[in-house]
Amino acid sequence: YVSVWHLNESINPITDSTTNKINGTRGSAMYASASGLMGGAQLGSSSLSSYIETSVCYSKFASISNFTFSGWVKGSPSLNGQRLLSSKIIYSDNGLDIFSIKNADNSYSIGARGSGNALRIDHPLAATGLSNTWLHLAFVYNNTAISLYTNGCFVKSGTIDVAKATSYPLTIGAFAGNRATDGSYPGLMDEFRIRNGVSASDWIKAEYETVKSDS
């Protein structure tokens, strides 16, 4: 793993459990919650002060042409395009963007895009969105190819633009380096991980099952 954030801290810093120590600083409107899957979790809001800003810019990860991001989320977005993990100041910038969407028909989707906005992948969720249950997400990124898994199962693959390096800090729960725009995710976040390499489907299934139940 490049980074593993258990997201159970009640004060700063938000600790990276790997030896890379890519710790994060929580904004004043990001709250600790006791309702995580493994200990505590972080609870975001729609405030501009709701974010966790890590100690490195995206160039730390841009040299890795294949990696896997995974994490648990709970809570439906209130706007179209609220960020779970981002190295962008706006959606059309260089970098990587993993987001949640409230669609025009009030349904919900999750998705990812690389640099720019020309290519993206998104996937609709059940009508209840993320309101009533935890959802495990895994995005497997391989240069421009990306695959999405939910709750340990493959659901969709597609192509995105290359996620080019930026000078902005990789940010959890909001846009990176820009507090003047919307994009803060108003929900619970737990066990966010970035793994160096393309994870196999069995690995993703095992990661999901390990956190979901100690059986």
mmCIF file with all atom_site columns, C-alpha atoms in Angstrom, residues 12-197:
data_model
loop_
_atom_site.group_PDB
_atom_site.id
_atom_site.type_symbol
_atom_site.label_atom_id
_atom_site.label_alt_id
_atom_site.label_comp_id
_atom_site.label_asym_id
_atom_site.label_entity_id
_atom_site.label_seq_id
_atom_site.pdbx_PDB_ins_code
_atom_site.Cartn_x
_atom_site.Cartn_y
_atom_site.Cartn_z
_atom_site.occupancy
_atom_site.B_iso_or_equiv
_atom_site.pdbx_formal_charge
_atom_site.auth_seq_id
_atom_site.auth_comp_id
_atom_site.auth_asym_id
_atom_site.auth_atom_id
_atom_site.pdbx_PDB_model_num
ATOM 1   C CA . ASN A 1 12  ? -5.316  16.041 13.712  1.00 0.00 ? 12  ASN A CA 1
ATOM 2   C CA . PRO A 1 13  ? -3.337  14.541 12.128  1.00 0.00 ? 13  PRO A CA 1
ATOM 3   C CA . ILE A 1 14  ? -5.276  11.963 10.143  1.00 0.00 ? 14  ILE A CA 1
ATOM 4   C CA . THR A 1 15  ? -2.637  9.251  10.130  1.00 0.00 ? 15  THR A CA 1
ATOM 5   C CA . ASP A 1 16  ? -1.381  7.200  7.198   1.00 0.00 ? 16  ASP A CA 1
ATOM 6   C CA . SER A 1 17  ? -0.664  3.755  8.631   1.00 0.00 ? 17  SER A CA 1
ATOM 7   C CA . THR A 1 18  ? 1.977   2.877  6.024   1.00 0.00 ? 18  THR A CA 1
ATOM 8   C CA . THR A 1 19  ? 5.663   3.725  6.320   1.00 0.00 ? 19  THR A CA 1
ATOM 9   C CA . ASN A 1 20  ? 5.131   6.507  3.748   1.00 0.00 ? 20  ASN A CA 1
ATOM 10  C CA . LYS A 1 21  ? 3.390   8.582  6.463   1.00 0.00 ? 21  LYS A CA 1
ATOM 11  C CA . ILE A 1 22  ? 1.257   10.608 4.067   1.00 0.00 ? 22  ILE A CA 1
ATOM 12  C CA . ASN A 1 23  ? -0.740  12.105 6.920   1.00 0.00 ? 23  ASN A CA 1
ATOM 13  C CA . GLY A 1 24  ? -3.703  14.436 6.507   1.00 0.00 ? 24  GLY A CA 1
ATOM 14  C CA . THR A 1 25  ? -5.025  17.602 8.129   1.00 0.00 ? 25  THR A CA 1
ATOM 15  C CA . ARG A 1 26  ? -8.749  17.803 8.728   1.00 0.00 ? 26  ARG A CA 1
ATOM 16  C CA . GLY A 1 27  ? -10.702 21.002 8.104   1.00 0.00 ? 27  GLY A CA 1
ATOM 17  C CA . SER A 1 28  ? -12.877 22.398 10.895  1.00 0.00 ? 28  SER A CA 1
ATOM 18  C CA . ALA A 1 29  ? -16.139 21.119 9.356   1.00 0.00 ? 29  ALA A CA 1
ATOM 19  C CA . MET A 1 30  ? -14.932 17.508 8.947   1.00 0.00 ? 30  MET A CA 1
ATOM 20  C CA . TYR A 1 31  ? -16.052 15.615 12.040  1.00 0.00 ? 31  TYR A CA 1
ATOM 21  C CA . ALA A 1 32  ? -14.997 12.407 13.754  1.00 0.00 ? 32  ALA A CA 1
ATOM 22  C CA . SER A 1 33  ? -17.788 9.878  14.133  1.00 0.00 ? 33  SER A CA 1
ATOM 23  C CA . ALA A 1 34  ? -18.052 6.692  16.193  1.00 0.00 ? 34  ALA A CA 1
ATOM 24  C CA . SER A 1 35  ? -20.157 4.935  13.563  1.00 0.00 ? 35  SER A CA 1
ATOM 25  C CA . GLY A 1 36  ? -17.411 3.604  11.330  1.00 0.00 ? 36  GLY A CA 1
ATOM 26  C CA . LEU A 1 37  ? -17.049 0.019  10.187  1.00 0.00 ? 37  LEU A CA 1
ATOM 27  C CA . MET A 1 38  ? -13.716 -0.400 11.976  1.00 0.00 ? 38  MET A CA 1
ATOM 28  C CA . GLY A 1 39  ? -13.637 1.953  14.943  1.00 0.00 ? 39  GLY A CA 1
ATOM 29  C CA . GLY A 1 40  ? -14.411 5.560  14.054  1.00 0.00 ? 40  GLY A CA 1
ATOM 30  C CA . ALA A 1 41  ? -14.959 7.245  10.711  1.00 0.00 ? 41  ALA A CA 1
ATOM 31  C CA . GLN A 1 42  ? -14.858 10.788 9.372   1.00 0.00 ? 42  GLN A CA 1
ATOM 32  C CA . LEU A 1 43  ? -18.117 12.626 8.716   1.00 0.00 ? 43  LEU A CA 1
ATOM 33  C CA . GLY A 1 44  ? -18.046 15.259 6.005   1.00 0.00 ? 44  GLY A CA 1
ATOM 34  C CA . SER A 1 45  ? -20.470 18.116 5.403   1.00 0.00 ? 45  SER A CA 1
ATOM 35  C CA . SER A 1 46  ? -21.280 20.469 2.544   1.00 0.00 ? 46  SER A CA 1
ATOM 36  C CA . SER A 1 47  ? -19.181 23.192 4.177   1.00 0.00 ? 47  SER A CA 1
ATOM 37  C CA . LEU A 1 48  ? -16.097 24.540 2.418   1.00 0.00 ? 48  LEU A CA 1
ATOM 38  C CA . SER A 1 49  ? -14.152 23.619 5.585   1.00 0.00 ? 49  SER A CA 1
ATOM 39  C CA . SER A 1 50  ? -14.997 19.942 5.195   1.00 0.00 ? 50  SER A CA 1
ATOM 40  C CA . TYR A 1 51  ? -11.895 18.194 3.837   1.00 0.00 ? 51  TYR A CA 1
ATOM 41  C CA . ILE A 1 52  ? -8.811  16.155 4.712   1.00 0.00 ? 52  ILE A CA 1
ATOM 42  C CA . GLU A 1 53  ? -5.760  17.571 2.980   1.00 0.00 ? 53  GLU A CA 1
ATOM 43  C CA . THR A 1 54  ? -2.844  15.132 2.727   1.00 0.00 ? 54  THR A CA 1
ATOM 44  C CA . SER A 1 55  ? 0.795   16.073 3.002   1.00 0.00 ? 55  SER A CA 1
ATOM 45  C CA . VAL A 1 56  ? 1.722   15.311 -0.619  1.00 0.00 ? 56  VAL A CA 1
ATOM 46  C CA . CYS A 1 57  ? 0.680   16.541 -4.033  1.00 0.00 ? 57  CYS A CA 1
ATOM 47  C CA . TYR A 1 58  ? -0.580  14.179 -6.687  1.00 0.00 ? 58  TYR A CA 1
ATOM 48  C CA . SER A 1 59  ? 2.872   13.899 -8.280  1.00 0.00 ? 59  SER A CA 1
ATOM 49  C CA . LYS A 1 60  ? 3.605   11.344 -5.542  1.00 0.00 ? 60  LYS A CA 1
ATOM 50  C CA . PHE A 1 61  ? 1.091   9.068  -7.261  1.00 0.00 ? 61  PHE A CA 1
ATOM 51  C CA . ALA A 1 62  ? 1.420   10.286 -10.860 1.00 0.00 ? 62  ALA A CA 1
ATOM 52  C CA . SER A 1 63  ? 4.621   8.269  -11.230 1.00 0.00 ? 63  SER A CA 1
ATOM 53  C CA . ILE A 1 64  ? 2.539   5.176  -10.507 1.00 0.00 ? 64  ILE A CA 1
ATOM 54  C CA . SER A 1 65  ? 0.750   4.340  -13.733 1.00 0.00 ? 65  SER A CA 1
ATOM 55  C CA . ASN A 1 66  ? -1.288  1.628  -12.063 1.00 0.00 ? 66  ASN A CA 1
ATOM 56  C CA . PHE A 1 67  ? -2.879  1.803  -8.664  1.00 0.00 ? 67  PHE A CA 1
ATOM 57  C CA . THR A 1 68  ? -6.043  0.849  -6.803  1.00 0.00 ? 68  THR A CA 1
ATOM 58  C CA . PHE A 1 69  ? -8.103  3.202  -4.654  1.00 0.00 ? 69  PHE A CA 1
ATOM 59  C CA . SER A 1 70  ? -10.615 1.661  -2.264  1.00 0.00 ? 70  SER A CA 1
ATOM 60  C CA . GLY A 1 71  ? -12.762 2.884  0.591   1.00 0.00 ? 71  GLY A CA 1
ATOM 61  C CA . TRP A 1 72  ? -16.112 2.762  2.379   1.00 0.00 ? 72  TRP A CA 1
ATOM 62  C CA . VAL A 1 73  ? -18.720 5.534  2.125   1.00 0.00 ? 73  VAL A CA 1
ATOM 63  C CA . LYS A 1 74  ? -22.186 6.137  3.529   1.00 0.00 ? 74  LYS A CA 1
ATOM 64  C CA . GLY A 1 75  ? -24.416 9.147  2.885   1.00 0.00 ? 75  GLY A CA 1
ATOM 65  C CA . SER A 1 76  ? -26.009 10.446 -0.294  1.00 0.00 ? 76  SER A CA 1
ATOM 66  C CA . PRO A 1 77  ? -24.598 13.553 -2.003  1.00 0.00 ? 77  PRO A CA 1
ATOM 67  C CA . SER A 1 78  ? -26.739 16.672 -1.954  1.00 0.00 ? 78  SER A CA 1
ATOM 68  C CA . LEU A 1 79  ? -25.255 18.135 -5.149  1.00 0.00 ? 79  LEU A CA 1
ATOM 69  C CA . ASN A 1 80  ? -24.062 16.968 -8.558  1.00 0.00 ? 80  ASN A CA 1
ATOM 70  C CA . GLY A 1 81  ? -20.382 16.195 -8.133  1.00 0.00 ? 81  GLY A CA 1
ATOM 71  C CA . GLN A 1 82  ? -19.098 15.899 -4.568  1.00 0.00 ? 82  GLN A CA 1
ATOM 72  C CA . ARG A 1 83  ? -15.601 14.578 -4.101  1.00 0.00 ? 83  ARG A CA 1
ATOM 73  C CA . LEU A 1 84  ? -14.413 11.425 -2.341  1.00 0.00 ? 84  LEU A CA 1
ATOM 74  C CA . LEU A 1 85  ? -10.771 11.772 -3.454  1.00 0.00 ? 85  LEU A CA 1
ATOM 75  C CA . SER A 1 86  ? -9.367  14.529 -5.643  1.00 0.00 ? 86  SER A CA 1
ATOM 76  C CA . SER A 1 87  ? -6.184  16.199 -6.821  1.00 0.00 ? 87  SER A CA 1
ATOM 77  C CA . LYS A 1 88  ? -8.130  18.848 -8.785  1.00 0.00 ? 88  LYS A CA 1
ATOM 78  C CA . ILE A 1 89  ? -9.210  22.370 -7.923  1.00 0.00 ? 89  ILE A CA 1
ATOM 79  C CA . ILE A 1 90  ? -12.054 22.081 -10.446 1.00 0.00 ? 90  ILE A CA 1
ATOM 80  C CA . TYR A 1 91  ? -13.441 19.084 -12.317 1.00 0.00 ? 91  TYR A CA 1
ATOM 81  C CA . SER A 1 92  ? -11.821 20.067 -15.644 1.00 0.00 ? 92  SER A CA 1
ATOM 82  C CA . ASP A 1 93  ? -8.298  20.427 -14.208 1.00 0.00 ? 93  ASP A CA 1
ATOM 83  C CA . ASN A 1 94  ? -5.373  17.995 -14.484 1.00 0.00 ? 94  ASN A CA 1
ATOM 84  C CA . GLY A 1 95  ? -5.243  15.187 -11.945 1.00 0.00 ? 95  GLY A CA 1
ATOM 85  C CA . LEU A 1 96  ? -7.568  12.493 -10.637 1.00 0.00 ? 96  LEU A CA 1
ATOM 86  C CA . ASP A 1 97  ? -11.136 12.858 -9.398  1.00 0.00 ? 97  ASP A CA 1
ATOM 87  C CA . ILE A 1 98  ? -13.343 10.256 -7.685  1.00 0.00 ? 98  ILE A CA 1
ATOM 88  C CA . PHE A 1 99  ? -16.810 11.622 -7.016  1.00 0.00 ? 99  PHE A CA 1
ATOM 89  C CA . SER A 1 100 ? -20.443 11.043 -6.134  1.00 0.00 ? 100 SER A CA 1
ATOM 90  C CA . ILE A 1 101 ? -23.346 12.485 -8.121  1.00 0.00 ? 101 ILE A CA 1
ATOM 91  C CA . LYS A 1 102 ? -26.949 13.408 -7.442  1.00 0.00 ? 102 LYS A CA 1
ATOM 92  C CA . ASN A 1 103 ? -28.624 13.116 -10.838 1.00 0.00 ? 103 ASN A CA 1
ATOM 93  C CA . ALA A 1 104 ? -31.453 15.265 -12.202 1.00 0.00 ? 104 ALA A CA 1
ATOM 94  C CA . ASP A 1 105 ? -33.970 12.490 -11.442 1.00 0.00 ? 105 ASP A CA 1
ATOM 95  C CA . ASN A 1 106 ? -32.701 12.347 -7.814  1.00 0.00 ? 106 ASN A CA 1
ATOM 96  C CA . SER A 1 107 ? -30.932 9.038  -8.364  1.00 0.00 ? 107 SER A CA 1
ATOM 97  C CA . TYR A 1 108 ? -27.254 8.664  -7.402  1.00 0.00 ? 108 TYR A CA 1
ATOM 98  C CA . SER A 1 109 ? -24.075 7.648  -9.202  1.00 0.00 ? 109 SER A CA 1
ATOM 99  C CA . ILE A 1 110 ? -20.381 7.291  -8.414  1.00 0.00 ? 110 ILE A CA 1
ATOM 100 C CA . GLY A 1 111 ? -17.584 7.896  -10.881 1.00 0.00 ? 111 GLY A CA 1
ATOM 101 C CA . ALA A 1 112 ? -14.014 8.839  -11.734 1.00 0.00 ? 112 ALA A CA 1
ATOM 102 C CA . ARG A 1 113 ? -12.203 11.015 -14.250 1.00 0.00 ? 113 ARG A CA 1
ATOM 103 C CA . GLY A 1 114 ? -8.605  11.772 -15.124 1.00 0.00 ? 114 GLY A CA 1
ATOM 104 C CA . SER A 1 115 ? -7.260  15.079 -16.423 1.00 0.00 ? 115 SER A CA 1
ATOM 105 C CA . GLY A 1 116 ? -9.862  17.266 -18.085 1.00 0.00 ? 116 GLY A CA 1
ATOM 106 C CA . ASN A 1 117 ? -13.501 16.333 -18.464 1.00 0.00 ? 117 ASN A CA 1
ATOM 107 C CA . ALA A 1 118 ? -13.568 14.650 -21.871 1.00 0.00 ? 118 ALA A CA 1
ATOM 108 C CA . LEU A 1 119 ? -13.618 11.081 -20.569 1.00 0.00 ? 119 LEU A CA 1
ATOM 109 C CA . ARG A 1 120 ? -15.082 9.747  -17.363 1.00 0.00 ? 120 ARG A CA 1
ATOM 110 C CA . ILE A 1 121 ? -16.685 6.617  -15.976 1.00 0.00 ? 121 ILE A CA 1
ATOM 111 C CA . ASP A 1 122 ? -19.755 6.639  -13.764 1.00 0.00 ? 122 ASP A CA 1
ATOM 112 C CA . HIS A 1 123 ? -22.148 4.025  -12.456 1.00 0.00 ? 123 HIS A CA 1
ATOM 113 C CA . PRO A 1 124 ? -25.717 4.419  -11.133 1.00 0.00 ? 124 PRO A CA 1
ATOM 114 C CA . LEU A 1 125 ? -26.543 3.176  -7.655  1.00 0.00 ? 125 LEU A CA 1
ATOM 115 C CA . ALA A 1 126 ? -29.784 1.823  -6.249  1.00 0.00 ? 126 ALA A CA 1
ATOM 116 C CA . ALA A 1 127 ? -32.605 4.273  -5.670  1.00 0.00 ? 127 ALA A CA 1
ATOM 117 C CA . THR A 1 128 ? -31.697 4.611  -1.994  1.00 0.00 ? 128 THR A CA 1
ATOM 118 C CA . GLY A 1 129 ? -28.265 5.899  -2.974  1.00 0.00 ? 129 GLY A CA 1
ATOM 119 C CA . LEU A 1 130 ? -25.856 5.691  -0.054  1.00 0.00 ? 130 LEU A CA 1
ATOM 120 C CA . SER A 1 131 ? -28.269 6.803  2.640   1.00 0.00 ? 131 SER A CA 1
ATOM 121 C CA . ASN A 1 132 ? -28.947 3.634  4.579   1.00 0.00 ? 132 ASN A CA 1
ATOM 122 C CA . THR A 1 133 ? -25.940 1.395  4.160   1.00 0.00 ? 133 THR A CA 1
ATOM 123 C CA . TRP A 1 134 ? -22.183 1.394  3.802   1.00 0.00 ? 134 TRP A CA 1
ATOM 124 C CA . LEU A 1 135 ? -20.845 0.917  0.268   1.00 0.00 ? 135 LEU A CA 1
ATOM 125 C CA . HIS A 1 136 ? -17.357 -0.382 -0.525  1.00 0.00 ? 136 HIS A CA 1
ATOM 126 C CA . LEU A 1 137 ? -15.809 1.184  -3.636  1.00 0.00 ? 137 LEU A CA 1
ATOM 127 C CA . ALA A 1 138 ? -12.696 0.120  -5.510  1.00 0.00 ? 138 ALA A CA 1
ATOM 128 C CA . PHE A 1 139 ? -11.341 1.858  -8.607  1.00 0.00 ? 139 PHE A CA 1
ATOM 129 C CA . VAL A 1 140 ? -8.531  -0.008 -10.382 1.00 0.00 ? 140 VAL A CA 1
ATOM 130 C CA . TYR A 1 141 ? -6.566  2.470  -12.480 1.00 0.00 ? 141 TYR A CA 1
ATOM 131 C CA . ASN A 1 142 ? -4.206  1.259  -15.223 1.00 0.00 ? 142 ASN A CA 1
ATOM 132 C CA . ASN A 1 143 ? -2.849  4.218  -17.205 1.00 0.00 ? 143 ASN A CA 1
ATOM 133 C CA . THR A 1 144 ? -6.105  5.187  -18.927 1.00 0.00 ? 144 THR A CA 1
ATOM 134 C CA . ALA A 1 145 ? -8.194  2.084  -18.284 1.00 0.00 ? 145 ALA A CA 1
ATOM 135 C CA . ILE A 1 146 ? -10.263 2.067  -15.092 1.00 0.00 ? 146 ILE A CA 1
ATOM 136 C CA . SER A 1 147 ? -12.491 -0.585 -13.527 1.00 0.00 ? 147 SER A CA 1
ATOM 137 C CA . LEU A 1 148 ? -15.055 -0.062 -10.790 1.00 0.00 ? 148 LEU A CA 1
ATOM 138 C CA . TYR A 1 149 ? -16.059 -2.541 -8.097  1.00 0.00 ? 149 TYR A CA 1
ATOM 139 C CA . THR A 1 150 ? -18.835 -2.121 -5.524  1.00 0.00 ? 150 THR A CA 1
ATOM 140 C CA . ASN A 1 151 ? -19.108 -4.350 -2.458  1.00 0.00 ? 151 ASN A CA 1
ATOM 141 C CA . GLY A 1 152 ? -16.407 -6.634 -3.810  1.00 0.00 ? 152 GLY A CA 1
ATOM 142 C CA . CYS A 1 153 ? -18.012 -7.213 -7.214  1.00 0.00 ? 153 CYS A CA 1
ATOM 143 C CA . PHE A 1 154 ? -16.982 -5.881 -10.630 1.00 0.00 ? 154 PHE A CA 1
ATOM 144 C CA . VAL A 1 155 ? -19.612 -3.584 -12.142 1.00 0.00 ? 155 VAL A CA 1
ATOM 145 C CA . LYS A 1 156 ? -18.052 -1.516 -14.923 1.00 0.00 ? 156 LYS A CA 1
ATOM 146 C CA . SER A 1 157 ? -14.890 -0.626 -16.832 1.00 0.00 ? 157 SER A CA 1
ATOM 147 C CA . GLY A 1 158 ? -14.023 2.224  -19.161 1.00 0.00 ? 158 GLY A CA 1
ATOM 148 C CA . THR A 1 159 ? -11.387 4.693  -20.293 1.00 0.00 ? 159 THR A CA 1
ATOM 149 C CA . ILE A 1 160 ? -10.434 8.002  -18.734 1.00 0.00 ? 160 ILE A CA 1
ATOM 150 C CA . ASP A 1 161 ? -7.818  10.574 -19.662 1.00 0.00 ? 161 ASP A CA 1
ATOM 151 C CA . VAL A 1 162 ? -4.367  10.147 -18.128 1.00 0.00 ? 162 VAL A CA 1
ATOM 152 C CA . ALA A 1 163 ? -4.317  11.562 -14.599 1.00 0.00 ? 163 ALA A CA 1
ATOM 153 C CA . LYS A 1 164 ? -1.487  14.068 -14.999 1.00 0.00 ? 164 LYS A CA 1
ATOM 154 C CA . ALA A 1 165 ? 0.562   15.424 -12.095 1.00 0.00 ? 165 ALA A CA 1
ATOM 155 C CA . THR A 1 166 ? -0.604  18.525 -10.241 1.00 0.00 ? 166 THR A CA 1
ATOM 156 C CA . SER A 1 167 ? 0.905   20.663 -7.508  1.00 0.00 ? 167 SER A CA 1
ATOM 157 C CA . TYR A 1 168 ? -2.233  20.427 -5.374  1.00 0.00 ? 168 TYR A CA 1
ATOM 158 C CA . PRO A 1 169 ? -2.424  18.223 -2.278  1.00 0.00 ? 169 PRO A CA 1
ATOM 159 C CA . LEU A 1 170 ? -4.332  14.975 -2.686  1.00 0.00 ? 170 LEU A CA 1
ATOM 160 C CA . THR A 1 171 ? -7.539  15.625 -0.753  1.00 0.00 ? 171 THR A CA 1
ATOM 161 C CA . ILE A 1 172 ? -10.153 13.347 0.815   1.00 0.00 ? 172 ILE A CA 1
ATOM 162 C CA . GLY A 1 173 ? -13.769 14.475 0.783   1.00 0.00 ? 173 GLY A CA 1
ATOM 163 C CA . ALA A 1 174 ? -13.370 17.683 -1.250  1.00 0.00 ? 174 ALA A CA 1
ATOM 164 C CA . PHE A 1 175 ? -11.683 19.421 -4.163  1.00 0.00 ? 175 PHE A CA 1
ATOM 165 C CA . ALA A 1 176 ? -7.942  19.919 -3.701  1.00 0.00 ? 176 ALA A CA 1
ATOM 166 C CA . GLY A 1 177 ? -6.545  23.318 -2.803  1.00 0.00 ? 177 GLY A CA 1
ATOM 167 C CA . ASN A 1 178 ? -9.738  25.225 -3.537  1.00 0.00 ? 178 ASN A CA 1
ATOM 168 C CA . ARG A 1 179 ? -12.261 26.060 -0.821  1.00 0.00 ? 179 ARG A CA 1
ATOM 169 C CA . ALA A 1 180 ? -14.192 28.548 -2.981  1.00 0.00 ? 180 ALA A CA 1
ATOM 170 C CA . THR A 1 181 ? -16.101 25.914 -4.970  1.00 0.00 ? 181 THR A CA 1
ATOM 171 C CA . ASP A 1 182 ? -18.586 23.223 -4.041  1.00 0.00 ? 182 ASP A CA 1
ATOM 172 C CA . GLY A 1 183 ? -17.602 19.589 -3.978  1.00 0.00 ? 183 GLY A CA 1
ATOM 173 C CA . SER A 1 184 ? -17.390 18.616 -0.300  1.00 0.00 ? 184 SER A CA 1
ATOM 174 C CA . TYR A 1 185 ? -18.929 15.176 0.339   1.00 0.00 ? 185 TYR A CA 1
ATOM 175 C CA . PRO A 1 186 ? -21.570 15.224 3.133   1.00 0.00 ? 186 PRO A CA 1
ATOM 176 C CA . GLY A 1 187 ? -21.271 11.665 4.387   1.00 0.00 ? 187 GLY A CA 1
ATOM 177 C CA . LEU A 1 188 ? -19.258 9.091  6.300   1.00 0.00 ? 188 LEU A CA 1
ATOM 178 C CA . MET A 1 189 ? -15.878 7.862  5.045   1.00 0.00 ? 189 MET A CA 1
ATOM 179 C CA . ASP A 1 190 ? -13.845 4.954  6.399   1.00 0.00 ? 190 ASP A CA 1
ATOM 180 C CA . GLU A 1 191 ? -10.789 2.869  5.482   1.00 0.00 ? 191 GLU A CA 1
ATOM 181 C CA . PHE A 1 192 ? -9.490  4.788  2.454   1.00 0.00 ? 192 PHE A CA 1
ATOM 182 C CA . ARG A 1 193 ? -6.553  3.023  0.803   1.00 0.00 ? 193 ARG A CA 1
ATOM 183 C CA . ILE A 1 194 ? -4.269  3.501  -2.192  1.00 0.00 ? 194 ILE A CA 1
ATOM 184 C CA . ARG A 1 195 ? -2.414  0.401  -3.333  1.00 0.00 ? 195 ARG A CA 1
ATOM 185 C CA . ASN A 1 196 ? 0.508   0.370  -5.758  1.00 0.00 ? 196 ASN A CA 1
ATOM 186 C CA . GLY A 1 197 ? -0.519  -1.908 -8.619  1.00 0.00 ? 197 GLY A CA 1
#
